[in-house]
């Protein structure tokens, strides 16, 4: 059996989740008539202290819809150089929103309020208008780094002071909340919008949500439709997401413990040069050649993701058991 540590998107629906999916409403969500989708949207909005939420097919569509709704052409968006929005969303901000990005230089993708203020452009004819800030929590490319709540509050205050909107790419926000040992309540009032992936470590097959003010979400519904993201009888997918929110948040702790074990084993592995701090379910480490390292592990029935020519990523999730982690650790010891 192969232990596949490439991504937390690889989880399979559990039998209980599939059962919940079969019981979903079959109404048409483009007409706003799917009860299960409405329930998921209301549940998510309430969790994050937002007026409304929207169910979308992917985290990329959620982030890009938020950027489109918050900006207009000639605007500029500040985000970290490691951000998913910059690195892994096909440059869609340029295609869809006609905005520019200004890359800040955080620590493992974590920004400070001073990184925001330092990147605001003065209002000259030749400058784009600084309009939106996007933070990512946890930071995928930063080894799953987590924002301290205090830092988010400081960034939020800096944004308000400078008339900037603040979006959170919260693809793994529940991993972040697990590490800070807090409830989503602590985030209320901090962001103008937040995107959340249920198809990562929470284990749903498909689906992300975007939450924000009522007017903002109304605009996003239209953008989602324009992008082809109106999913009709999407209650079957929404039911899986509701099940995941009800049953798979508390167990994230186990994924984090497993990731820490991997982190420690990697630190003791002779082929590994360094490991980023392991705060959540992502472990990123440095080797001479990531392709060669991945091949070597594959010969031992372990699949990992080469993340750059010299970086490798491992991700834990609900389909990776403690025993599988033990096996990976013992292989790493022998390398
Ligand atoms: C996975 C991910 C997304 C969205 O990805 P999709 O594959 O489009 O659902 C967005 N941000 C971060 C940080 C992610 O890890």
mmCIF file of C-alpha atoms and ligand atoms in Angstrom:
data_model
loop_
_atom_site.group_PDB
_atom_site.id
_atom_site.type_symbol
_atom_site.label_atom_id
_atom_site.label_comp_id
_atom_site.label_asym_id
_atom_site.label_seq_id
_atom_site.Cartn_x
_atom_site.Cartn_y
_atom_site.Cartn_z
ATOM 1 C CA UNK A 1 0.000 0.000 0.000
ATOM 2 C CA UNK A 2 1.268 3.431 -0.955
ATOM 3 C CA UNK A 3 1.186 6.161 1.691
ATOM 4 C CA UNK A 4 0.227 9.240 -0.312
ATOM 5 C CA UNK A 5 1.378 12.412 1.450
ATOM 6 C CA UNK A 6 1.190 14.708 -1.588
ATOM 7 C CA UNK A 7 -1.898 16.660 -0.557
ATOM 8 C CA UNK A 8 -4.842 16.900 1.832
ATOM 9 C CA UNK A 9 -7.109 17.189 -1.223
ATOM 10 C CA UNK A 10 -6.703 13.411 -1.711
ATOM 11 C CA UNK A 11 -9.099 12.402 1.092
ATOM 12 C CA UNK A 12 -11.972 10.067 0.197
ATOM 13 C CA UNK A 13 -15.498 10.651 1.575
ATOM 14 C CA UNK A 14 -16.177 8.418 4.592
ATOM 15 C CA UNK A 15 -19.210 6.058 4.535
ATOM 16 C CA UNK A 16 -20.992 8.415 6.989
ATOM 17 C CA UNK A 17 -20.279 11.397 4.732
ATOM 18 C CA UNK A 18 -21.630 9.510 1.703
ATOM 19 C CA UNK A 19 -24.759 8.690 3.695
ATOM 20 C CA UNK A 20 -25.260 12.394 4.466
ATOM 21 C CA UNK A 21 -24.808 13.201 0.757
ATOM 22 C CA UNK A 22 -27.575 10.780 -0.247
ATOM 23 C CA UNK A 23 -29.975 12.628 2.061
ATOM 24 C CA UNK A 24 -29.369 16.067 0.462
ATOM 25 C CA UNK A 25 -32.008 18.315 -1.049
ATOM 26 C CA UNK A 26 -32.186 18.250 -4.867
ATOM 27 C CA UNK A 27 -33.368 21.833 -5.408
ATOM 28 C CA UNK A 28 -31.690 24.107 -7.994
ATOM 29 C CA UNK A 29 -29.155 26.402 -6.323
ATOM 30 C CA UNK A 30 -29.007 28.819 -9.279
ATOM 31 C CA UNK A 31 -32.655 29.534 -8.416
ATOM 32 C CA UNK A 32 -31.571 29.789 -4.750
ATOM 33 C CA UNK A 33 -33.786 26.788 -4.023
ATOM 34 C CA UNK A 34 -31.410 24.179 -2.638
ATOM 35 C CA UNK A 35 -32.104 23.845 1.073
ATOM 36 C CA UNK A 36 -28.849 21.992 1.802
ATOM 37 C CA UNK A 37 -26.733 24.643 0.061
ATOM 38 C CA UNK A 38 -28.615 27.430 1.910
ATOM 39 C CA UNK A 39 -28.032 25.621 5.203
ATOM 40 C CA UNK A 40 -24.285 25.304 4.495
ATOM 41 C CA UNK A 41 -24.021 28.972 3.507
ATOM 42 C CA UNK A 42 -25.880 30.164 6.610
ATOM 43 C CA UNK A 43 -23.858 27.877 8.852
ATOM 44 C CA UNK A 44 -20.550 29.162 7.442
ATOM 45 C CA UNK A 45 -21.588 32.816 7.615
ATOM 46 C CA UNK A 46 -22.621 32.401 11.267
ATOM 47 C CA UNK A 47 -19.352 30.641 12.143
ATOM 48 C CA UNK A 48 -17.232 33.493 10.820
ATOM 49 C CA UNK A 49 -19.505 36.291 12.007
ATOM 50 C CA UNK A 50 -20.379 37.345 8.432
ATOM 51 C CA UNK A 51 -23.766 38.399 7.031
ATOM 52 C CA UNK A 52 -23.766 35.879 4.198
ATOM 53 C CA UNK A 53 -21.777 33.178 2.422
ATOM 54 C CA UNK A 54 -21.591 31.534 -0.998
ATOM 55 C CA UNK A 55 -20.831 27.922 -1.986
ATOM 56 C CA UNK A 56 -18.303 27.624 -4.830
ATOM 57 C CA UNK A 57 -16.682 24.710 -6.649
ATOM 58 C CA UNK A 58 -13.087 25.564 -5.647
ATOM 59 C CA UNK A 59 -10.890 27.688 -3.425
ATOM 60 C CA UNK A 60 -9.385 29.306 -6.496
ATOM 61 C CA UNK A 61 -12.818 30.441 -7.655
ATOM 62 C CA UNK A 62 -13.597 31.694 -4.122
ATOM 63 C CA UNK A 63 -10.398 33.796 -3.937
ATOM 64 C CA UNK A 64 -10.670 35.121 -7.486
ATOM 65 C CA UNK A 65 -14.363 35.943 -7.052
ATOM 66 C CA UNK A 66 -13.485 37.899 -3.898
ATOM 67 C CA UNK A 67 -10.731 39.826 -5.732
ATOM 68 C CA UNK A 68 -13.107 40.592 -8.610
ATOM 69 C CA UNK A 69 -15.870 41.797 -6.269
ATOM 70 C CA UNK A 70 -13.542 43.929 -4.115
ATOM 71 C CA UNK A 71 -11.628 45.667 -6.939
ATOM 72 C CA UNK A 72 -11.821 47.329 -10.342
ATOM 73 C CA UNK A 73 -9.157 47.615 -13.070
ATOM 74 C CA UNK A 74 -6.217 49.908 -12.069
ATOM 75 C CA UNK A 75 -6.461 48.667 -8.480
ATOM 76 C CA UNK A 76 -3.620 46.841 -6.769
ATOM 77 C CA UNK A 77 -3.695 43.920 -4.333
ATOM 78 C CA UNK A 78 -1.052 43.367 -1.639
ATOM 79 C CA UNK A 79 -0.195 39.760 -0.824
ATOM 80 C CA UNK A 80 2.827 37.765 0.275
ATOM 81 C CA UNK A 81 5.251 36.395 -2.323
ATOM 82 C CA UNK A 82 4.479 32.847 -1.111
ATOM 83 C CA UNK A 83 0.703 33.265 -1.394
ATOM 84 C CA UNK A 84 -1.465 30.715 -3.206
ATOM 85 C CA UNK A 85 -3.221 33.598 -4.970
ATOM 86 C CA UNK A 86 0.082 34.654 -6.556
ATOM 87 C CA UNK A 87 1.689 31.243 -7.107
ATOM 88 C CA UNK A 88 -1.032 28.727 -7.873
ATOM 89 C CA UNK A 89 -4.068 30.452 -9.367
ATOM 90 C CA UNK A 90 -2.797 30.855 -12.950
ATOM 91 C CA UNK A 91 -2.448 34.621 -12.616
ATOM 92 C CA UNK A 92 -6.246 34.772 -12.774
ATOM 93 C CA UNK A 93 -6.331 38.167 -11.018
ATOM 94 C CA UNK A 94 -4.885 39.685 -14.224
ATOM 95 C CA UNK A 95 -7.271 37.849 -16.553
ATOM 96 C CA UNK A 96 -10.442 38.285 -14.507
ATOM 97 C CA UNK A 97 -9.987 41.494 -12.540
ATOM 98 C CA UNK A 98 -7.393 43.578 -14.440
ATOM 99 C CA UNK A 99 -5.529 44.333 -11.219
ATOM 100 C CA UNK A 100 -1.849 44.201 -10.312
ATOM 101 C CA UNK A 101 -0.320 42.383 -7.349
ATOM 102 C CA UNK A 102 2.299 43.848 -5.026
ATOM 103 C CA UNK A 103 4.302 41.127 -3.335
ATOM 104 C CA UNK A 104 5.233 41.614 0.293
ATOM 105 C CA UNK A 105 8.146 39.786 1.868
ATOM 106 C CA UNK A 106 6.788 38.085 4.996
ATOM 107 C CA UNK A 107 8.305 35.356 7.174
ATOM 108 C CA UNK A 108 7.149 31.980 5.822
ATOM 109 C CA UNK A 109 4.260 33.914 4.283
ATOM 110 C CA UNK A 110 3.204 35.612 7.530
ATOM 111 C CA UNK A 111 2.877 39.392 7.144
ATOM 112 C CA UNK A 112 2.991 42.132 9.772
ATOM 113 C CA UNK A 113 0.954 45.354 9.735
ATOM 114 C CA UNK A 114 4.173 47.197 8.793
ATOM 115 C CA UNK A 115 4.457 45.025 5.631
ATOM 116 C CA UNK A 116 1.047 46.339 4.612
ATOM 117 C CA UNK A 117 1.701 50.038 5.248
ATOM 118 C CA UNK A 118 5.132 49.807 3.551
ATOM 119 C CA UNK A 119 3.463 48.565 0.352
ATOM 120 C CA UNK A 120 0.709 51.174 0.042
ATOM 121 C CA UNK A 121 1.373 53.387 -2.976
ATOM 122 C CA UNK A 122 0.879 57.174 -2.904
ATOM 123 C CA UNK A 123 -1.951 58.505 -5.047
ATOM 124 C CA UNK A 124 0.002 59.575 -8.152
ATOM 125 C CA UNK A 125 -1.361 59.319 -11.697
ATOM 126 C CA UNK A 126 1.283 56.717 -12.506
ATOM 127 C CA UNK A 127 0.495 54.391 -9.605
ATOM 128 C CA UNK A 128 -2.237 51.767 -9.384
ATOM 129 C CA UNK A 129 -4.691 52.263 -6.488
ATOM 130 C CA UNK A 130 -3.826 50.117 -3.495
ATOM 131 C CA UNK A 131 -7.209 48.592 -2.702
ATOM 132 C CA UNK A 132 -7.086 45.128 -1.197
ATOM 133 C CA UNK A 133 -4.878 43.053 1.104
ATOM 134 C CA UNK A 134 -4.968 39.244 0.989
ATOM 135 C CA UNK A 135 -3.549 37.206 3.868
ATOM 136 C CA UNK A 136 -3.333 33.407 3.798
ATOM 137 C CA UNK A 137 -3.948 31.362 6.957
ATOM 138 C CA UNK A 138 -2.399 28.809 7.122
ATOM 139 C CA UNK A 139 0.309 29.564 4.539
ATOM 140 C CA UNK A 140 0.625 26.529 2.277
ATOM 141 C CA UNK A 141 4.028 27.459 0.785
ATOM 142 C CA UNK A 142 5.216 28.633 4.219
ATOM 143 C CA UNK A 143 5.031 25.090 5.639
ATOM 144 C CA UNK A 144 1.504 25.599 6.995
ATOM 145 C CA UNK A 145 2.511 28.665 9.040
ATOM 146 C CA UNK A 146 -0.189 30.169 11.282
ATOM 147 C CA UNK A 147 -1.011 33.832 11.952
ATOM 148 C CA UNK A 148 -1.201 34.855 15.625
ATOM 149 C CA UNK A 149 -4.697 36.372 16.116
ATOM 150 C CA UNK A 150 -3.064 39.569 17.438
ATOM 151 C CA UNK A 151 -1.156 40.036 14.146
ATOM 152 C CA UNK A 152 -4.384 39.654 12.166
ATOM 153 C CA UNK A 153 -6.012 42.320 14.360
ATOM 154 C CA UNK A 154 -3.083 44.685 13.757
ATOM 155 C CA UNK A 155 -3.274 44.088 9.986
ATOM 156 C CA UNK A 156 -7.034 44.648 10.084
ATOM 157 C CA UNK A 157 -6.565 47.948 11.952
ATOM 158 C CA UNK A 158 -3.897 49.070 9.443
ATOM 159 C CA UNK A 159 -6.261 48.227 6.563
ATOM 160 C CA UNK A 160 -9.157 50.173 8.111
ATOM 161 C CA UNK A 161 -6.892 53.160 8.793
ATOM 162 C CA UNK A 162 -5.784 53.207 5.146
ATOM 163 C CA UNK A 163 -9.149 52.425 3.535
ATOM 164 C CA UNK A 164 -8.037 49.008 2.331
ATOM 165 C CA UNK A 165 -10.217 45.916 2.199
ATOM 166 C CA UNK A 166 -8.922 42.718 3.804
ATOM 167 C CA UNK A 167 -9.514 39.237 2.388
ATOM 168 C CA UNK A 168 -8.382 36.026 4.075
ATOM 169 C CA UNK A 169 -7.510 32.985 1.980
ATOM 170 C CA UNK A 170 -8.611 30.603 4.712
ATOM 171 C CA UNK A 171 -8.316 27.416 2.658
ATOM 172 C CA UNK A 172 -6.940 25.824 5.856
ATOM 173 C CA UNK A 173 -8.420 28.235 8.422
ATOM 174 C CA UNK A 174 -9.578 25.359 10.646
ATOM 175 C CA UNK A 175 -6.009 24.066 10.829
ATOM 176 C CA UNK A 176 -4.964 27.558 11.926
ATOM 177 C CA UNK A 177 -7.721 27.718 14.556
ATOM 178 C CA UNK A 178 -6.725 24.266 15.830
ATOM 179 C CA UNK A 179 -3.154 25.454 16.402
ATOM 180 C CA UNK A 180 -4.162 28.713 18.106
ATOM 181 C CA UNK A 181 -6.682 26.641 20.117
ATOM 182 C CA UNK A 182 -9.471 29.001 19.238
ATOM 183 C CA UNK A 183 -12.968 29.035 17.856
ATOM 184 C CA UNK A 184 -13.857 30.914 14.626
ATOM 185 C CA UNK A 185 -15.417 33.566 16.947
ATOM 186 C CA UNK A 186 -11.969 35.085 17.464
ATOM 187 C CA UNK A 187 -11.940 36.108 13.774
ATOM 188 C CA UNK A 188 -15.202 38.067 13.897
ATOM 189 C CA UNK A 189 -14.784 41.642 12.672
ATOM 190 C CA UNK A 190 -11.239 41.124 11.346
ATOM 191 C CA UNK A 191 -11.805 40.437 7.625
ATOM 192 C CA UNK A 192 -14.035 41.911 4.920
ATOM 193 C CA UNK A 193 -14.173 38.453 3.358
ATOM 194 C CA UNK A 194 -12.865 34.959 3.956
ATOM 195 C CA UNK A 195 -12.613 31.881 1.714
ATOM 196 C CA UNK A 196 -12.637 28.417 3.260
ATOM 197 C CA UNK A 197 -11.879 25.048 1.570
ATOM 198 C CA UNK A 198 -13.871 22.067 2.793
ATOM 199 C CA UNK A 199 -12.152 19.777 0.260
ATOM 200 C CA UNK A 200 -8.758 19.860 2.004
ATOM 201 C CA UNK A 201 -8.136 18.291 5.415
ATOM 202 C CA UNK A 202 -11.833 18.454 6.319
ATOM 203 C CA UNK A 203 -12.379 15.686 3.800
ATOM 204 C CA UNK A 204 -15.264 16.776 1.538
ATOM 205 C CA UNK A 205 -14.831 15.746 -2.112
ATOM 206 C CA UNK A 206 -15.465 19.255 -3.517
ATOM 207 C CA UNK A 207 -16.317 22.705 -2.291
ATOM 208 C CA UNK A 208 -15.273 26.048 -0.867
ATOM 209 C CA UNK A 209 -17.157 28.902 0.728
ATOM 210 C CA UNK A 210 -16.755 32.637 0.547
ATOM 211 C CA UNK A 211 -18.215 34.750 3.356
ATOM 212 C CA UNK A 212 -18.687 38.493 3.733
ATOM 213 C CA UNK A 213 -21.275 41.300 3.804
ATOM 214 C CA UNK A 214 -24.690 40.785 2.156
ATOM 215 C CA UNK A 215 -24.073 43.202 -0.744
ATOM 216 C CA UNK A 216 -20.639 41.705 -1.370
ATOM 217 C CA UNK A 217 -22.033 38.144 -1.520
ATOM 218 C CA UNK A 218 -24.856 39.295 -3.850
ATOM 219 C CA UNK A 219 -22.193 40.623 -6.223
ATOM 220 C CA UNK A 220 -20.177 37.404 -5.814
ATOM 221 C CA UNK A 221 -23.211 35.273 -6.753
ATOM 222 C CA UNK A 222 -23.322 37.058 -10.088
ATOM 223 C CA UNK A 223 -19.561 36.701 -10.624
ATOM 224 C CA UNK A 224 -19.751 33.003 -9.712
ATOM 225 C CA UNK A 225 -22.444 32.516 -12.371
ATOM 226 C CA UNK A 226 -20.354 34.408 -14.949
ATOM 227 C CA UNK A 227 -17.416 32.109 -14.200
ATOM 228 C CA UNK A 228 -19.592 29.038 -14.732
ATOM 229 C CA UNK A 229 -19.722 28.211 -11.043
ATOM 230 C CA UNK A 230 -23.520 27.995 -10.649
ATOM 231 C CA UNK A 231 -23.787 24.317 -9.778
ATOM 232 C CA UNK A 232 -27.544 23.589 -9.840
ATOM 233 C CA UNK A 233 -28.244 20.501 -7.657
ATOM 234 C CA UNK A 234 -25.134 21.073 -5.571
ATOM 235 C CA UNK A 235 -26.893 20.030 -2.358
ATOM 236 C CA UNK A 236 -25.193 16.623 -2.666
ATOM 237 C CA UNK A 237 -21.798 18.352 -2.404
ATOM 238 C CA UNK A 238 -22.990 20.819 0.249
ATOM 239 C CA UNK A 239 -24.188 17.907 2.410
ATOM 240 C CA UNK A 240 -20.654 16.506 2.443
ATOM 241 C CA UNK A 241 -19.365 19.926 3.515
ATOM 242 C CA UNK A 242 -21.921 20.215 6.347
ATOM 243 C CA UNK A 243 -20.938 16.736 7.513
ATOM 244 C CA UNK A 244 -17.248 17.729 7.421
ATOM 245 C CA UNK A 245 -17.842 20.937 9.427
ATOM 246 C CA UNK A 246 -19.823 18.987 12.029
ATOM 247 C CA UNK A 247 -17.493 16.004 12.346
ATOM 248 C CA UNK A 248 -13.989 16.617 10.988
ATOM 249 C CA UNK A 249 -12.749 19.793 12.667
ATOM 250 C CA UNK A 250 -11.787 18.371 16.061
ATOM 251 C CA UNK A 251 -9.767 15.545 14.531
ATOM 252 C CA UNK A 252 -7.397 17.982 12.758
ATOM 253 C CA UNK A 253 -5.379 17.850 15.982
ATOM 254 C CA UNK A 254 -4.392 14.281 15.040
ATOM 255 C CA UNK A 255 -3.139 15.417 11.602
ATOM 256 C CA UNK A 256 -1.003 18.046 13.333
ATOM 257 C CA UNK A 257 0.511 15.480 15.721
ATOM 258 C CA UNK A 258 1.272 13.227 12.737
ATOM 259 C CA UNK A 259 2.902 16.134 10.890
ATOM 260 C CA UNK A 260 5.066 16.890 13.934
ATOM 261 C CA UNK A 261 6.258 13.278 13.997
ATOM 262 C CA UNK A 262 7.194 13.561 10.327
ATOM 263 C CA UNK A 263 8.956 16.864 11.029
ATOM 264 C CA UNK A 264 11.065 15.309 13.761
ATOM 265 C CA UNK A 265 11.927 12.243 11.636
ATOM 266 C CA UNK A 266 12.935 14.513 8.755
ATOM 267 C CA UNK A 267 15.187 16.584 11.007
ATOM 268 C CA UNK A 268 17.002 13.358 11.882
ATOM 269 C CA UNK A 269 17.207 12.175 8.250
ATOM 270 C CA UNK A 270 20.699 12.488 6.752
ATOM 271 C CA UNK A 271 19.366 13.500 3.305
ATOM 272 C CA UNK A 272 17.376 16.456 4.681
ATOM 273 C CA UNK A 273 19.091 19.831 5.048
ATOM 274 C CA UNK A 274 16.387 21.742 6.932
ATOM 275 C CA UNK A 275 12.684 21.590 7.820
ATOM 276 C CA UNK A 276 10.330 24.580 8.074
ATOM 277 C CA UNK A 277 8.665 24.878 11.507
ATOM 278 C CA UNK A 278 5.754 22.393 11.575
ATOM 279 C CA UNK A 279 2.708 24.164 13.051
ATOM 280 C CA UNK A 280 -0.144 22.385 11.277
ATOM 281 C CA UNK A 281 -0.593 19.509 8.775
ATOM 282 C CA UNK A 282 2.039 20.585 6.225
ATOM 283 C CA UNK A 283 5.733 19.691 6.361
ATOM 284 C CA UNK A 284 8.088 21.393 3.911
ATOM 285 C CA UNK A 285 11.772 20.552 3.857
ATOM 286 C CA UNK A 286 14.929 21.206 1.905
ATOM 287 C CA UNK A 287 16.959 18.513 0.089
ATOM 288 C CA UNK A 288 19.626 18.509 -2.652
ATOM 289 C CA UNK A 289 17.215 17.422 -5.356
ATOM 290 C CA UNK A 290 13.481 17.120 -4.707
ATOM 291 C CA UNK A 291 12.801 14.849 -7.725
ATOM 292 C CA UNK A 292 15.503 12.359 -6.703
ATOM 293 C CA UNK A 293 14.277 12.398 -3.097
ATOM 294 C CA UNK A 294 10.663 11.818 -4.205
ATOM 295 C CA UNK A 295 11.797 8.886 -6.404
ATOM 296 C CA UNK A 296 13.687 7.370 -3.492
ATOM 297 C CA UNK A 297 10.604 7.543 -1.264
ATOM 298 C CA UNK A 298 8.412 6.124 -4.029
ATOM 299 C CA UNK A 299 10.658 3.038 -4.099
ATOM 300 C CA UNK A 300 9.560 2.664 -0.455
ATOM 301 C CA UNK A 301 5.873 3.110 -1.368
ATOM 302 C CA UNK A 302 5.679 6.698 -0.091
ATOM 303 C CA UNK A 303 4.438 9.462 -2.347
ATOM 304 C CA UNK A 304 5.472 13.083 -1.715
ATOM 305 C CA UNK A 305 5.215 16.325 -3.651
ATOM 306 C CA UNK A 306 8.362 17.982 -5.055
ATOM 307 C CA UNK A 307 7.523 21.623 -4.280
ATOM 308 C CA UNK A 308 10.501 23.355 -5.888
ATOM 309 C CA UNK A 309 13.798 21.988 -7.299
ATOM 310 C CA UNK A 310 15.065 21.640 -3.707
ATOM 311 C CA UNK A 311 11.866 21.584 -1.605
ATOM 312 C CA UNK A 312 9.557 18.684 -0.826
ATOM 313 C CA UNK A 313 6.092 18.838 0.770
ATOM 314 C CA UNK A 314 4.312 16.242 2.894
ATOM 315 C CA UNK A 315 0.715 16.780 4.024
ATOM 316 C CA UNK A 316 -1.208 14.777 6.633
ATOM 317 C CA UNK A 317 -4.978 14.321 6.559
ATOM 318 C CA UNK A 318 -7.820 12.077 7.687
ATOM 319 C CA UNK A 319 -6.866 9.185 5.409
ATOM 320 C CA UNK A 320 -3.312 8.993 6.815
ATOM 321 C CA UNK A 321 -3.217 6.785 9.916
ATOM 322 C CA UNK A 322 -0.813 6.827 12.849
ATOM 323 C CA UNK A 323 0.573 3.461 11.677
ATOM 324 C CA UNK A 324 1.299 4.821 8.222
ATOM 325 C CA UNK A 325 3.142 7.741 9.821
ATOM 326 C CA UNK A 326 5.197 5.235 11.850
ATOM 327 C CA UNK A 327 6.112 3.394 8.665
ATOM 328 C CA UNK A 328 7.166 6.643 6.916
ATOM 329 C CA UNK A 329 9.262 7.653 9.943
ATOM 330 C CA UNK A 330 11.061 4.307 10.008
ATOM 331 C CA UNK A 331 11.837 4.582 6.270
ATOM 332 C CA UNK A 332 13.230 8.103 6.835
ATOM 333 C CA UNK A 333 15.431 6.784 9.657
ATOM 334 C CA UNK A 334 16.977 4.197 7.327
ATOM 335 C CA UNK A 335 17.684 6.516 4.409
HETATM 336 C C1 LIG B 1 -5.858 24.629 -2.049
HETATM 337 C C2 LIG B 1 -5.755 26.062 -1.779
HETATM 338 C C3 LIG B 1 -6.612 26.984 -2.405
HETATM 339 C C4 LIG B 1 -7.688 26.627 -3.399
HETATM 340 O O1 LIG B 1 -7.459 25.542 -4.136
HETATM 341 P P1 LIG B 1 -8.528 24.808 -5.087
HETATM 342 O O2 LIG B 1 -7.735 23.625 -5.496
HETATM 343 O O3 LIG B 1 -8.841 25.750 -6.173
HETATM 344 O O4 LIG B 1 -9.726 24.461 -4.267
HETATM 345 C C5 LIG B 1 -6.480 28.305 -2.063
HETATM 346 N N1 LIG B 1 -5.570 28.711 -1.161
HETATM 347 C C6 LIG B 1 -4.752 27.859 -0.545
HETATM 348 C C7 LIG B 1 -3.802 28.371 0.478
HETATM 349 C C8 LIG B 1 -4.801 26.505 -0.837
HETATM 350 O O5 LIG B 1 -3.971 25.661 -0.225
#
